[in-house]
Short mmCIF file of C-alpha atoms (C1' of nucleotides) in Angstrom, two decimals:
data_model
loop_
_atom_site.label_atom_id
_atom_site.label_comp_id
_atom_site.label_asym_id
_atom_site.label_seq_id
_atom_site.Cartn_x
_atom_site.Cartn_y
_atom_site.Cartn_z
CA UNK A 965 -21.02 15.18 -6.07
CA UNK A 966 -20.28 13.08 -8.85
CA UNK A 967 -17.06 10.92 -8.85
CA UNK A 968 -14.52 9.87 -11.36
CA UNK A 969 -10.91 8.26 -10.95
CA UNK A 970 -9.43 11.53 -12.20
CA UNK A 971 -10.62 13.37 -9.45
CA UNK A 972 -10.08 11.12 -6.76
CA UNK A 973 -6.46 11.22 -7.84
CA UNK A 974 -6.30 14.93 -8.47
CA UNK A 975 -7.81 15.44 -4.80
CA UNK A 976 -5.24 13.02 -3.62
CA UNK A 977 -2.07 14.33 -5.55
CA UNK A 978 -3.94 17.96 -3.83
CA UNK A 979 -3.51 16.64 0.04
CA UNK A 980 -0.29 15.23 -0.42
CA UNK A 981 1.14 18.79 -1.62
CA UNK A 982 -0.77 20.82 0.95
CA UNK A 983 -0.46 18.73 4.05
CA UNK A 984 3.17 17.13 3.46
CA UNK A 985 3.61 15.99 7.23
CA UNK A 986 0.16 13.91 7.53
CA UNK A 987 -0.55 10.57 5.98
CA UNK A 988 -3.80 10.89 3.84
CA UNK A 989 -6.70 9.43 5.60
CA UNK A 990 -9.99 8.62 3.27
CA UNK A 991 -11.86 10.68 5.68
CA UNK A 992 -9.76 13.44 4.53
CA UNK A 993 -9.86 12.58 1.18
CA UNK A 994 -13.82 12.78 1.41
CA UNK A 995 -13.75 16.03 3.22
CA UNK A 996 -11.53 17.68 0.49
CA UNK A 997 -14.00 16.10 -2.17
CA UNK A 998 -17.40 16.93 0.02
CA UNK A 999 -18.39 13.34 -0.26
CA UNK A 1000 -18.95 10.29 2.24
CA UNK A 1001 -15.48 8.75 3.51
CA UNK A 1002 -16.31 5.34 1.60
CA UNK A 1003 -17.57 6.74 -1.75
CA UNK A 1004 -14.21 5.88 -3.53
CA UNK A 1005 -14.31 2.54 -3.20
CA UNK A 1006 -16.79 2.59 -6.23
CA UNK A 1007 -13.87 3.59 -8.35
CA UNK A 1008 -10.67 2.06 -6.26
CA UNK A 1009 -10.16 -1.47 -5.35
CA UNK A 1010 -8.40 -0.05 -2.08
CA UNK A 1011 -6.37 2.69 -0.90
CA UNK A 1012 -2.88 0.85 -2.57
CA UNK A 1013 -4.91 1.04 -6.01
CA UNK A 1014 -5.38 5.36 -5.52
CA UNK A 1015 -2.16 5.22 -4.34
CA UNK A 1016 -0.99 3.60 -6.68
CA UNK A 1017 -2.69 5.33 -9.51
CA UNK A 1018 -0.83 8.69 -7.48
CA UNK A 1019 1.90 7.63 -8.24
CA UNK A 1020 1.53 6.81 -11.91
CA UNK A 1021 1.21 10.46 -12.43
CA UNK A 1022 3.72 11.89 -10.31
CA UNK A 1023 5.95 9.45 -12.11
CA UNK A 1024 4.61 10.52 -15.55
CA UNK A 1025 5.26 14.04 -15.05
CA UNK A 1026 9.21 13.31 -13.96
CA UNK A 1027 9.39 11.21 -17.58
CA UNK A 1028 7.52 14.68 -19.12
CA UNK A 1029 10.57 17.04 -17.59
CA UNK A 1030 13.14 14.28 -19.06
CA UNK A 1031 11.97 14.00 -22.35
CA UNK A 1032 11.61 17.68 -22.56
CA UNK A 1033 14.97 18.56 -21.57
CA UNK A 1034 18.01 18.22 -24.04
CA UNK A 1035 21.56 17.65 -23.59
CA UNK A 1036 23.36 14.19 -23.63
CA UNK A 1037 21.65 10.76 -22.56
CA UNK A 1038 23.51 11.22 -19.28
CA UNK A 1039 21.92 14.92 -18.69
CA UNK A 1040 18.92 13.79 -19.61
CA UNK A 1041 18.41 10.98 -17.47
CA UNK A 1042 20.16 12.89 -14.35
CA UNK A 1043 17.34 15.66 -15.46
CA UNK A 1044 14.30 12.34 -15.00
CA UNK A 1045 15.72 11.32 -11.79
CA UNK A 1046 15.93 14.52 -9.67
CA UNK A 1047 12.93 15.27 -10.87
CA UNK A 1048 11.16 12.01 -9.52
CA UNK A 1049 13.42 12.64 -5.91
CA UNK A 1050 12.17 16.05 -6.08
CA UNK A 1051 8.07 15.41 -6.67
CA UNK A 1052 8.61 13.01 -4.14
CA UNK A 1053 9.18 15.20 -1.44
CA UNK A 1054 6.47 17.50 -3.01
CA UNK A 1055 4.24 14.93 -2.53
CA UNK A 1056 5.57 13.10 0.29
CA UNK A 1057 2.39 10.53 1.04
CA UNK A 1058 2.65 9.72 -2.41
CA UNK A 1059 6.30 9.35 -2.61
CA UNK A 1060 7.02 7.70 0.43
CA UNK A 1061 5.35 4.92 -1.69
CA UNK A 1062 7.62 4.61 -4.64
CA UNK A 1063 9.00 1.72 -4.08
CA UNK A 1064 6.29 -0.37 -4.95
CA UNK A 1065 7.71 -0.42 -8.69
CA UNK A 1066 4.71 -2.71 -10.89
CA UNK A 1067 3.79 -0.30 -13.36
CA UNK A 1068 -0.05 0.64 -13.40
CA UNK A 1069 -0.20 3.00 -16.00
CA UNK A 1070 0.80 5.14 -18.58
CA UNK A 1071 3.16 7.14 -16.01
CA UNK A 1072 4.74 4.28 -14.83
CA UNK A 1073 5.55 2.91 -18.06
CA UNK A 1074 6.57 5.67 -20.17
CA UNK A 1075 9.41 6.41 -17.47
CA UNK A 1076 10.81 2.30 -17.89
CA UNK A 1077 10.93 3.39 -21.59
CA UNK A 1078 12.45 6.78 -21.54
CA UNK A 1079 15.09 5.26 -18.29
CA UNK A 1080 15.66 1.94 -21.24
CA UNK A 1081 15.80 4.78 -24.54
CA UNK A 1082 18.64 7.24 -22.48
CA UNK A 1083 20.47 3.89 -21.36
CA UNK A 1084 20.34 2.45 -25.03
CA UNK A 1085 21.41 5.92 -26.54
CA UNK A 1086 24.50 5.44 -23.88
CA UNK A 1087 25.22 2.32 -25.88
CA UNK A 1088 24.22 -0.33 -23.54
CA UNK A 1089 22.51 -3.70 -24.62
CA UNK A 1090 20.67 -6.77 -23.37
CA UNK A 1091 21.56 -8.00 -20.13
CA UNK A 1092 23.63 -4.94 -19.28
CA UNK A 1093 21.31 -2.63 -20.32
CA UNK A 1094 18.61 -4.24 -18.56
CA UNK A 1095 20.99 -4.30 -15.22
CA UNK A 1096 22.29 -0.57 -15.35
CA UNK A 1097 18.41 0.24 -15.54
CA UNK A 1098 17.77 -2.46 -12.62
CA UNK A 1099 20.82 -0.22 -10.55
CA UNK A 1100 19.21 3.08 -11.22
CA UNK A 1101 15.64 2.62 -11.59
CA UNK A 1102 15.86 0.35 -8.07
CA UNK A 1103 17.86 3.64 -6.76
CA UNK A 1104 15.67 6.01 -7.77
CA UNK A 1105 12.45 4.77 -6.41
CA UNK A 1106 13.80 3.60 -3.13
CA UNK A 1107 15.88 6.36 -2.54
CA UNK A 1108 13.19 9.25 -3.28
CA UNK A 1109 10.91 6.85 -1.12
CA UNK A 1110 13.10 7.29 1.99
CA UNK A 1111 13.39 11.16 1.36
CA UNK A 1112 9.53 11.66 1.14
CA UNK A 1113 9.07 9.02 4.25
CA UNK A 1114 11.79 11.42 5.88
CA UNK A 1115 9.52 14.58 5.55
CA UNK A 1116 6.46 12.73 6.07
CA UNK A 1117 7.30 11.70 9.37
CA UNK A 1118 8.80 14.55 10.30
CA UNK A 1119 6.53 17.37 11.43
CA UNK A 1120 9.52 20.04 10.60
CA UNK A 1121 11.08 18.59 7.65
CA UNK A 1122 11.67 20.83 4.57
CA UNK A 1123 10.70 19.21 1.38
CA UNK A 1124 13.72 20.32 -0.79
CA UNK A 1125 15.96 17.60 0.02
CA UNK A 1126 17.69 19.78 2.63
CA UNK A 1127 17.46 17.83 5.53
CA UNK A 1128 19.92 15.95 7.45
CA UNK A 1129 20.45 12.27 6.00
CA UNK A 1130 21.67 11.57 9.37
CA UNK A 1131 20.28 14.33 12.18
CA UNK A 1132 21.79 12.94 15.22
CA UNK A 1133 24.65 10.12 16.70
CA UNK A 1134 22.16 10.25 20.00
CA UNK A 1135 23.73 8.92 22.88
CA UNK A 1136 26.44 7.37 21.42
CA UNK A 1137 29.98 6.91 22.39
CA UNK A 1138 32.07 8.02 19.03
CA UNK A 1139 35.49 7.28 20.76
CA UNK A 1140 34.70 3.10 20.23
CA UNK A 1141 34.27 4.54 16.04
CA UNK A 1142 37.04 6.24 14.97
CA UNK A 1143 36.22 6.56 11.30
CA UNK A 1144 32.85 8.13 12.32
CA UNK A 1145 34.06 9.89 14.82
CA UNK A 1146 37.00 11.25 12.67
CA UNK A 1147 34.13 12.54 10.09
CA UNK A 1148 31.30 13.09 12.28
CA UNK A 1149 30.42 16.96 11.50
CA UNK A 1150 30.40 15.75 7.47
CA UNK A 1151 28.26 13.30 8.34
CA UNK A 1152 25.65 15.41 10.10
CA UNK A 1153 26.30 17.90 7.47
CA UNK A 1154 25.21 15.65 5.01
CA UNK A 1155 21.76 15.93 3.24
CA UNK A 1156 18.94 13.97 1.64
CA UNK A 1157 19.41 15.17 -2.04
CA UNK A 1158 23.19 14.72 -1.53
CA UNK A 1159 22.98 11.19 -0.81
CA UNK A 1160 20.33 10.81 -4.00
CA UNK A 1161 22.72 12.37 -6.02
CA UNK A 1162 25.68 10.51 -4.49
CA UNK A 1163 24.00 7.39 -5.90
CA UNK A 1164 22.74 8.25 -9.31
CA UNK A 1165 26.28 9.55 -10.03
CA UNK A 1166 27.92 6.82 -8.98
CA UNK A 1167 26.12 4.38 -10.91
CA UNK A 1168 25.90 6.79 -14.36
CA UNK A 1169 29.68 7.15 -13.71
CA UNK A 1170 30.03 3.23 -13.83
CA UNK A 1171 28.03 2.93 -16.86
CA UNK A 1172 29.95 5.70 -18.61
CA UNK A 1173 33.41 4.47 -17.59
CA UNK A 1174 32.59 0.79 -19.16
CA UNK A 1175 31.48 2.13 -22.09
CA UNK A 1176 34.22 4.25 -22.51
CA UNK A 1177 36.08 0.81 -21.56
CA UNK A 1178 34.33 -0.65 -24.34
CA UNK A 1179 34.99 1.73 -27.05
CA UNK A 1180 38.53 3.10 -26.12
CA UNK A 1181 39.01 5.13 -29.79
CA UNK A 1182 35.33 6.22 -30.31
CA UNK B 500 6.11 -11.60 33.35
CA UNK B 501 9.49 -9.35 34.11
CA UNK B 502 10.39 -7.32 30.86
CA UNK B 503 13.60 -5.82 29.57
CA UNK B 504 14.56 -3.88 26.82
CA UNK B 505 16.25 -7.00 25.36
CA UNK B 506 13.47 -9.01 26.15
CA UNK B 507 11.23 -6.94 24.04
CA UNK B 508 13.55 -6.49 21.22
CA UNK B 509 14.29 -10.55 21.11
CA UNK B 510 10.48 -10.97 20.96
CA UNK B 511 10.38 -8.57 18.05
CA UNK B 512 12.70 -10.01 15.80
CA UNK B 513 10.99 -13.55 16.63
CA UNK B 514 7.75 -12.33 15.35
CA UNK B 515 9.29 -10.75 12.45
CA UNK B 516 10.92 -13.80 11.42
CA UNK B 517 7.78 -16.65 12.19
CA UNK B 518 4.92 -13.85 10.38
CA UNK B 519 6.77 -12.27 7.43
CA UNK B 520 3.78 -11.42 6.02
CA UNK B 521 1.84 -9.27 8.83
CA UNK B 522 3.25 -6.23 10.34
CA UNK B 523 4.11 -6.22 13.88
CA UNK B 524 1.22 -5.46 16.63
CA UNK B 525 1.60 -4.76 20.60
CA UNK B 526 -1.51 -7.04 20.95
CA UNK B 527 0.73 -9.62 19.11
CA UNK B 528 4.10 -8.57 20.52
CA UNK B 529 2.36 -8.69 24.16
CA UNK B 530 0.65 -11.94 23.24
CA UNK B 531 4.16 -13.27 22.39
CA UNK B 532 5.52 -12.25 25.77
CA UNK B 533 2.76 -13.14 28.08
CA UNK B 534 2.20 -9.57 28.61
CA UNK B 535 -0.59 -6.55 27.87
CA UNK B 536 -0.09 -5.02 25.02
CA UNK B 537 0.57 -1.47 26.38
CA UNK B 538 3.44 -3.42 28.78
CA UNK B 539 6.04 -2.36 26.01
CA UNK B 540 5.43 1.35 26.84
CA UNK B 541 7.41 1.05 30.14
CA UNK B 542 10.47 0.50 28.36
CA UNK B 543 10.18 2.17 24.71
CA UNK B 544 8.34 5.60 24.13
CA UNK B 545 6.97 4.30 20.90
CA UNK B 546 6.63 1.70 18.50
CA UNK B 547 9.16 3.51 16.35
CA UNK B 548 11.83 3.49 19.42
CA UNK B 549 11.25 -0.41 19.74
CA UNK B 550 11.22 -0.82 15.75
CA UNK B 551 14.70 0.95 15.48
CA UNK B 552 16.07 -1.16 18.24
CA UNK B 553 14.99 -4.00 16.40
CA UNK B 554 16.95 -2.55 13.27
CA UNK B 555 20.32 -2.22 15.22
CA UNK B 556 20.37 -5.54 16.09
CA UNK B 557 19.71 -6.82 12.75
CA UNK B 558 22.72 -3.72 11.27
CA UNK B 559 24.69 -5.21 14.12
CA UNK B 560 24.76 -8.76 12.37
CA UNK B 561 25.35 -7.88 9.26
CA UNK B 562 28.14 -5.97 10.20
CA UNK B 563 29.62 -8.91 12.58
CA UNK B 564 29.28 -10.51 8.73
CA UNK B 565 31.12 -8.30 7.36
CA UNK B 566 34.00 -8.30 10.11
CA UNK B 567 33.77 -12.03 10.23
CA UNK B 568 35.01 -12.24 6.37
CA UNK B 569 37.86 -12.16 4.22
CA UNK B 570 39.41 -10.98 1.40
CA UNK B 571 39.99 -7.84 -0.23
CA UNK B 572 37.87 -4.69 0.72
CA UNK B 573 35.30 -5.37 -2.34
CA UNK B 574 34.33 -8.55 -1.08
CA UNK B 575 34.12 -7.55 2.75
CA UNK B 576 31.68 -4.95 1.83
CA UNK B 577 29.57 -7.14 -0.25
CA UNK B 578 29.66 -9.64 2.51
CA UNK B 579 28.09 -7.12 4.76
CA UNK B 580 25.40 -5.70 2.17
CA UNK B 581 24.15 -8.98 1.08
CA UNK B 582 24.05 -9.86 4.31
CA UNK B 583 22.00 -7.01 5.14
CA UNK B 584 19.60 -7.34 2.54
CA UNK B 585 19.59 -11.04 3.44
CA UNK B 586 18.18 -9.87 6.57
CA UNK B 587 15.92 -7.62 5.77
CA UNK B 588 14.03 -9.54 3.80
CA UNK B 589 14.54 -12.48 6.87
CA UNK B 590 12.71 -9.87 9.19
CA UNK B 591 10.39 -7.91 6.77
CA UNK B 592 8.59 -6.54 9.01
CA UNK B 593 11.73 -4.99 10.66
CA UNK B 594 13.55 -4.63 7.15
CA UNK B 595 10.94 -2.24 5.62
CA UNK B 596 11.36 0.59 8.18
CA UNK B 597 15.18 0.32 7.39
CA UNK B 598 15.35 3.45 5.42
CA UNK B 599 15.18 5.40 8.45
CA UNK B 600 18.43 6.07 8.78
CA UNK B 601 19.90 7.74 12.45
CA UNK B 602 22.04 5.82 14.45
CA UNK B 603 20.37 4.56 17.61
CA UNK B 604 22.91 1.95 18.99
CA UNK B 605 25.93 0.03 18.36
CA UNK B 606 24.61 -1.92 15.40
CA UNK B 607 23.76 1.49 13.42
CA UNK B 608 27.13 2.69 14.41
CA UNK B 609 29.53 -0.09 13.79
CA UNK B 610 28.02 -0.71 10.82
CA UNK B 611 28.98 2.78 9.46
CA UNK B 612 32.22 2.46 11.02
CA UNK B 613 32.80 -0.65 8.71
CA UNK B 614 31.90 0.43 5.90
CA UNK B 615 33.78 3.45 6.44
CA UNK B 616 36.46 1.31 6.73
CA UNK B 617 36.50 -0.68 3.51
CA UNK B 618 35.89 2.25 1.27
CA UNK B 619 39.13 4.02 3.15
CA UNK B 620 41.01 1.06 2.20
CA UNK B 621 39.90 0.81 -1.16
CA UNK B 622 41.94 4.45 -1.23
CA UNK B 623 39.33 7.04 -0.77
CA UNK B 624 39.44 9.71 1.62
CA UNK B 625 37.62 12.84 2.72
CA UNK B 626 34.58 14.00 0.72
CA UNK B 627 34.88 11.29 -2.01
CA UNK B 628 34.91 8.85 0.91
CA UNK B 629 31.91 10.27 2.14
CA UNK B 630 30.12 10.73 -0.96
CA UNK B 631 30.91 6.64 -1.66
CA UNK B 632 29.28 5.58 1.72
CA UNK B 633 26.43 7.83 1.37
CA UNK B 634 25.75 6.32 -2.30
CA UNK B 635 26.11 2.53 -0.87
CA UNK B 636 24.61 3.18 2.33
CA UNK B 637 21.58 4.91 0.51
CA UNK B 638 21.31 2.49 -1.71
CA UNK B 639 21.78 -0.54 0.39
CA UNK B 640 19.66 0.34 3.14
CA UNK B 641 16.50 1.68 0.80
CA UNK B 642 16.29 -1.09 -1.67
CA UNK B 643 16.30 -3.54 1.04
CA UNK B 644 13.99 -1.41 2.61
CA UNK B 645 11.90 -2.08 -0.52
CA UNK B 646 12.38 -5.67 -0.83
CA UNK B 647 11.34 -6.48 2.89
CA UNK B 648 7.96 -4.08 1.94
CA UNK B 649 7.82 -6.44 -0.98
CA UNK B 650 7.66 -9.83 1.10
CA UNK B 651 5.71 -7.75 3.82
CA UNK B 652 2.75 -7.15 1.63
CA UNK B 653 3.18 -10.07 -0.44
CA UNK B 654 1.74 -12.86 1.69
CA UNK B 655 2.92 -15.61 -0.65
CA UNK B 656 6.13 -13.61 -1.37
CA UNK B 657 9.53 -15.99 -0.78
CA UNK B 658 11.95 -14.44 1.48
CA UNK B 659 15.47 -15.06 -0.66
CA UNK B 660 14.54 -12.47 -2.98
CA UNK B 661 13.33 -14.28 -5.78
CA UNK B 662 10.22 -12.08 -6.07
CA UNK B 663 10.23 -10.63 -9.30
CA UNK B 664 10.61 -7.02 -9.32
CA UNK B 665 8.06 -6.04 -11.84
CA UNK B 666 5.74 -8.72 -11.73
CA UNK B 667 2.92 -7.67 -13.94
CA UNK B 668 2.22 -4.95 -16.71
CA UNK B 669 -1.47 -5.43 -16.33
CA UNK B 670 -3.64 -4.06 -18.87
CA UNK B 671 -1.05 -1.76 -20.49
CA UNK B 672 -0.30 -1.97 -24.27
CA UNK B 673 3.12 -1.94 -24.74
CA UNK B 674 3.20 -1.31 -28.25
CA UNK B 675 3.50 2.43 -27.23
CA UNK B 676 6.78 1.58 -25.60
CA UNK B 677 8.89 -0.28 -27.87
CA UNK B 678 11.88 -0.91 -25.41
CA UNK B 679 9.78 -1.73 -22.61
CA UNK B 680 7.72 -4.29 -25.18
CA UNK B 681 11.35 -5.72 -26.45
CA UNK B 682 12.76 -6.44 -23.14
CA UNK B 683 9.63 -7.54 -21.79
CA UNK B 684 10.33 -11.22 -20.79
CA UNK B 685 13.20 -9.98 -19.23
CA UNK B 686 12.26 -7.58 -16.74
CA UNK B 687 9.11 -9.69 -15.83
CA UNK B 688 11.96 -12.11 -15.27
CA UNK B 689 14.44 -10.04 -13.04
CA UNK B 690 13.84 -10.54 -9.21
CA UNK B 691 14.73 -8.09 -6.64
CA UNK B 692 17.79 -9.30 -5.49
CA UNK B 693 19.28 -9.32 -9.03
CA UNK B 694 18.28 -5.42 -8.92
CA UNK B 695 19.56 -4.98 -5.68
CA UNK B 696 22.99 -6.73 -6.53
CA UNK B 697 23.18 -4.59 -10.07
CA UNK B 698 23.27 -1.69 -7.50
CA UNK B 699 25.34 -2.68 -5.65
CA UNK B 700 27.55 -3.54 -8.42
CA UNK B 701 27.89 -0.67 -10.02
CA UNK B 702 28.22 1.61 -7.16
CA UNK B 703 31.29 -0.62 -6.39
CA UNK B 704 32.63 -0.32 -9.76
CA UNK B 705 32.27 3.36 -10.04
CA UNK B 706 34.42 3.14 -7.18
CA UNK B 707 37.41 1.00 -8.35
CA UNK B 708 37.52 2.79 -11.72
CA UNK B 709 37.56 5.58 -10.14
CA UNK B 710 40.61 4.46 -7.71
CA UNK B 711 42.39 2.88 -10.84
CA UNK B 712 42.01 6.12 -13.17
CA UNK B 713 44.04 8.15 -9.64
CA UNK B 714 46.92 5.45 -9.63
CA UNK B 715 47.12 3.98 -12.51
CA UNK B 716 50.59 2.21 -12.19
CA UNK B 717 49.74 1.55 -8.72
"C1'" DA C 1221 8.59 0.44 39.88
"C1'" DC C 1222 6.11 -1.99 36.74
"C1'" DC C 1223 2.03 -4.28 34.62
"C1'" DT C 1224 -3.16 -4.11 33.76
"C1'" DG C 1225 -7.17 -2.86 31.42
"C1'" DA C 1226 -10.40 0.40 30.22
"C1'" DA C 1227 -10.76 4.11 27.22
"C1'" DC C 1228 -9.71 7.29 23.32
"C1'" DA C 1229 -9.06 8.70 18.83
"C1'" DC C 1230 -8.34 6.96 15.10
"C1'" DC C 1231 -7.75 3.62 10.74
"C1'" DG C 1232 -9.37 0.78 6.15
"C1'" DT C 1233 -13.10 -1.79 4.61
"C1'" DT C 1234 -17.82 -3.97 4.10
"C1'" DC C 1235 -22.56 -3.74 3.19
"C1'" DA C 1236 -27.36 -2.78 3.50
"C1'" DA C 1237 -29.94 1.20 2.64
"C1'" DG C 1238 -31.04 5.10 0.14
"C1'" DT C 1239 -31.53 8.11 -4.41
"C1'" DA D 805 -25.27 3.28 -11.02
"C1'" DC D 806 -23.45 5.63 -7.39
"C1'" DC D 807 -23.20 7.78 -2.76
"C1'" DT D 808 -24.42 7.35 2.34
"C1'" DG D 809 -23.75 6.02 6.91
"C1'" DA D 810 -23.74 2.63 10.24
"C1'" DA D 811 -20.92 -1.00 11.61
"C1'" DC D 812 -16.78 -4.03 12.05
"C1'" DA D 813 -12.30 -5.24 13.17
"C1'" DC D 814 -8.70 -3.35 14.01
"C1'" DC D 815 -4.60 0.16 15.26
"C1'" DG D 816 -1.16 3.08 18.62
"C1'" DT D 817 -1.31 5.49 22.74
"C1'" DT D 818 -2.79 7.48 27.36
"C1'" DC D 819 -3.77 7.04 32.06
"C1'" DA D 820 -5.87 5.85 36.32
"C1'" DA D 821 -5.90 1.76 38.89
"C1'" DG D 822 -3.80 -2.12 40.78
"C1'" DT D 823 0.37 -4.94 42.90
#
DNA sequence: ACCTGAACACCGTTCAAGT
DNA sequence: ACCTGAACACCGTTCAAGT
C-alpha cells in the first residue's frame, strides 16, 4: 500500500466518524489502511501533526457551510459556528482536540478570515474587532472541544449535542444550595448544544448591541 | 504509609503545581506519597474519580475568591472566573480536564451556587438566568480548560497566561487571506488570557445591556 | 482493611532491516 | 524512498498475595 498525507487523514477523519466512543489508536489507523502500525510516521511528525492536520479539514469544511450560506453577517457566522460544534461531535477524536487553535493549514486559516470578514462586515475594527473574534473564536473551539470530549468518553453519548451538560448532582446535598437546588430539574434538563448556543449568542448579542451603541441613527 | 482520600487529592494538586508540564502518573503520584502506584485504587475507582476530586478543590477556591470579594455583582463574578482560570493554568495538569463538567463535591456545587447568585442579582431570573450561567460557565470552564492544555503540552509555556494564543502561521501564505495577513502582528501578539478575558467580557456585557434595555429608568 | 507487586493489555515512538 | 516489525519506555488497571 502506498501512502500519502491525504489518505492518512481521510482514514483518520473515517475512524473518528465510525467509532465516535474510542480514541484512535495508530494500530487502528494501520488496520483501517492495511499497513504496518508505524508506517505514518514517514509522512507525520507525530500523532498531534495527523491530528492536527484532522482538524484543519474538519475546520475547513465548517468555513465552506459559512461562506455558502447567506443572510446577515450575524446569520452567517451563527451558520460557521454550529457547524464547527456540530462536526465536532461527528468526529469526536478529532474534535475533542479543537482547542489547540495554531493554524496548520488552509482549513484553519480560511475560518480566522471568514470569523475576521463577518465581524468586519458587523462594523467592528482594530482592537475590538480583533477581541470580539478572540471571545468567539476562543468559544467556539473550546466549547465544541468539551462536547466532542463529552461523547468521546462516553460509551452512550449521542453525537447531536443532545446530551446532558450536567447528567447528575451525585451524592450531593442540594438543601446547603438553594439557587441550584431551586433550579435543579433545568439544570439537568440542560444540553450540550444549548450551552454552545448560550455562548455564541451571548457574545454576538454584545457585539451587536455596541454597535448599535455606536451608530444610534444608522 | 496510611492513605486518605485527602491525602491523595493534596498529593495531586502538589504534583500538578511543581510539574506543569507532565501529566499526572500513579507511578509518580505513588512515588510522591511513599506508596505503590496501584495504592490509589483503594480509595478512588479511577484516575478520572481522583482527577475530578482534584478539580473540586481547585472550583472550591475559586469560589471562596469569589465570596471573599467585593463590590457589585460584575466584579464578584470576575473575581471568581479569573480566579479560576488563574488556577487552572496554576495546576495544568488538573485544569485541562476541567471541561468535564458534573458536580462531584462541594467545590463543583458552591461554585454554581455562586455564580447563580451574582447573575440573580444582576436581575435575571428563570430561563434567561440559566441560559447566562450556562454561557459563562461554558465558557469559563472550557477556555481554561484550553489554556491549562496549552501550558500542559508546552514545556516552556509560562503559567500567567502570557502564551500567545496563535503562536505561529507556519508555512501558510497569507496573501490568500487578506484580514488574517492585515491583523497579523496582532493576533501573533494576543495571549490567552487576553482571549479568555474578551470572553468573558462580552458575555458579561451581553448581560448588562440586556438588564439595562428591561429597566431602563431603573 | 489496606498496601504490594506481578501481570495484562495496551499506548506512541524509534530504528535497523527489508524491498 | 517507503513500509515492516521488533523493541523500548511507558500507561491505567486487575488481582492474588501479603500484613
Amino acid at each position: 500500500m502506498r501512502l500519502d498525507r491525504r489518505m492518512i487523514v481521510d482514514a483518520m477523519l473515517g475512524l473518528a466518524r465510525d467509532e465516535p466512543h474510542t480514541r484512535i489508536t495508530f494500530k487502528r489507523l494501520g488496520e483501517a489502511l492495511g499497513v504496518d502500525a508505524t508506517a505514518m510516521y514517514r509522512h507525520f511528525r507525530n500523532k498531534d501533526e495527523l491530528t492536527r492536520a484532522a482538524l484543519d479539514r474538519i475546520t475547513g469544511w465548517a468555513t465552506d457551510a459559512g461562506r455558502a450560506s447567506s443572510g446577515s453577517w450575524r446569520q452567517r457566522l451563527e451558520t460557521h459556528l454550529m457547524r464547527t460544534a456540530e462536526l465536532a461531535l461527528e468526529y469526536p477524536s478529532i474534535g475533542a482536540e479543537g482547542a489547540i487553535i495554531d493554524p496548520v493549514g488552509p482549513g484553519d486559516t480560511s475560518a480566522v478570515e471568514f470569523m475576521l470578514e463577518m465581524l468586519a462586515e458587523s462594523g467592528l475594527r482594530d482592537a475590538e474587532l480583533l477581541r470580539a473574534y478572540a471571545a468567539i473564536s476562543g468559544f467556539a473551539l473550546s466549547q465544541s472541544s468539551a462536547l466532542a470530549h463529552d461523547v468521546l468518553r462516553n460509551p452512550t453519548a449521542a453525537r447531536d449535542g443532545s446530551e446532558p451538560w450536567i447528567s447528575t448532582f451525585g451524592s450531593i446535598n442540594l438543601t446547603e444550595y438553594p439557587l441550584v437546588n431551586e433550579h435543579r430539574d433545568a439544570l439537568l434538563a440542560m444540553d450540550g448544544m444549548t450551552v454552545y448556543r448560550a455562548g455564541i449568542s451571548a457574545i454576538l448579542d454584545a457585539v451587536e448591541m455596541r454597535q448599535a451603541a455606536a451608530r444610534p441613527v444608522a
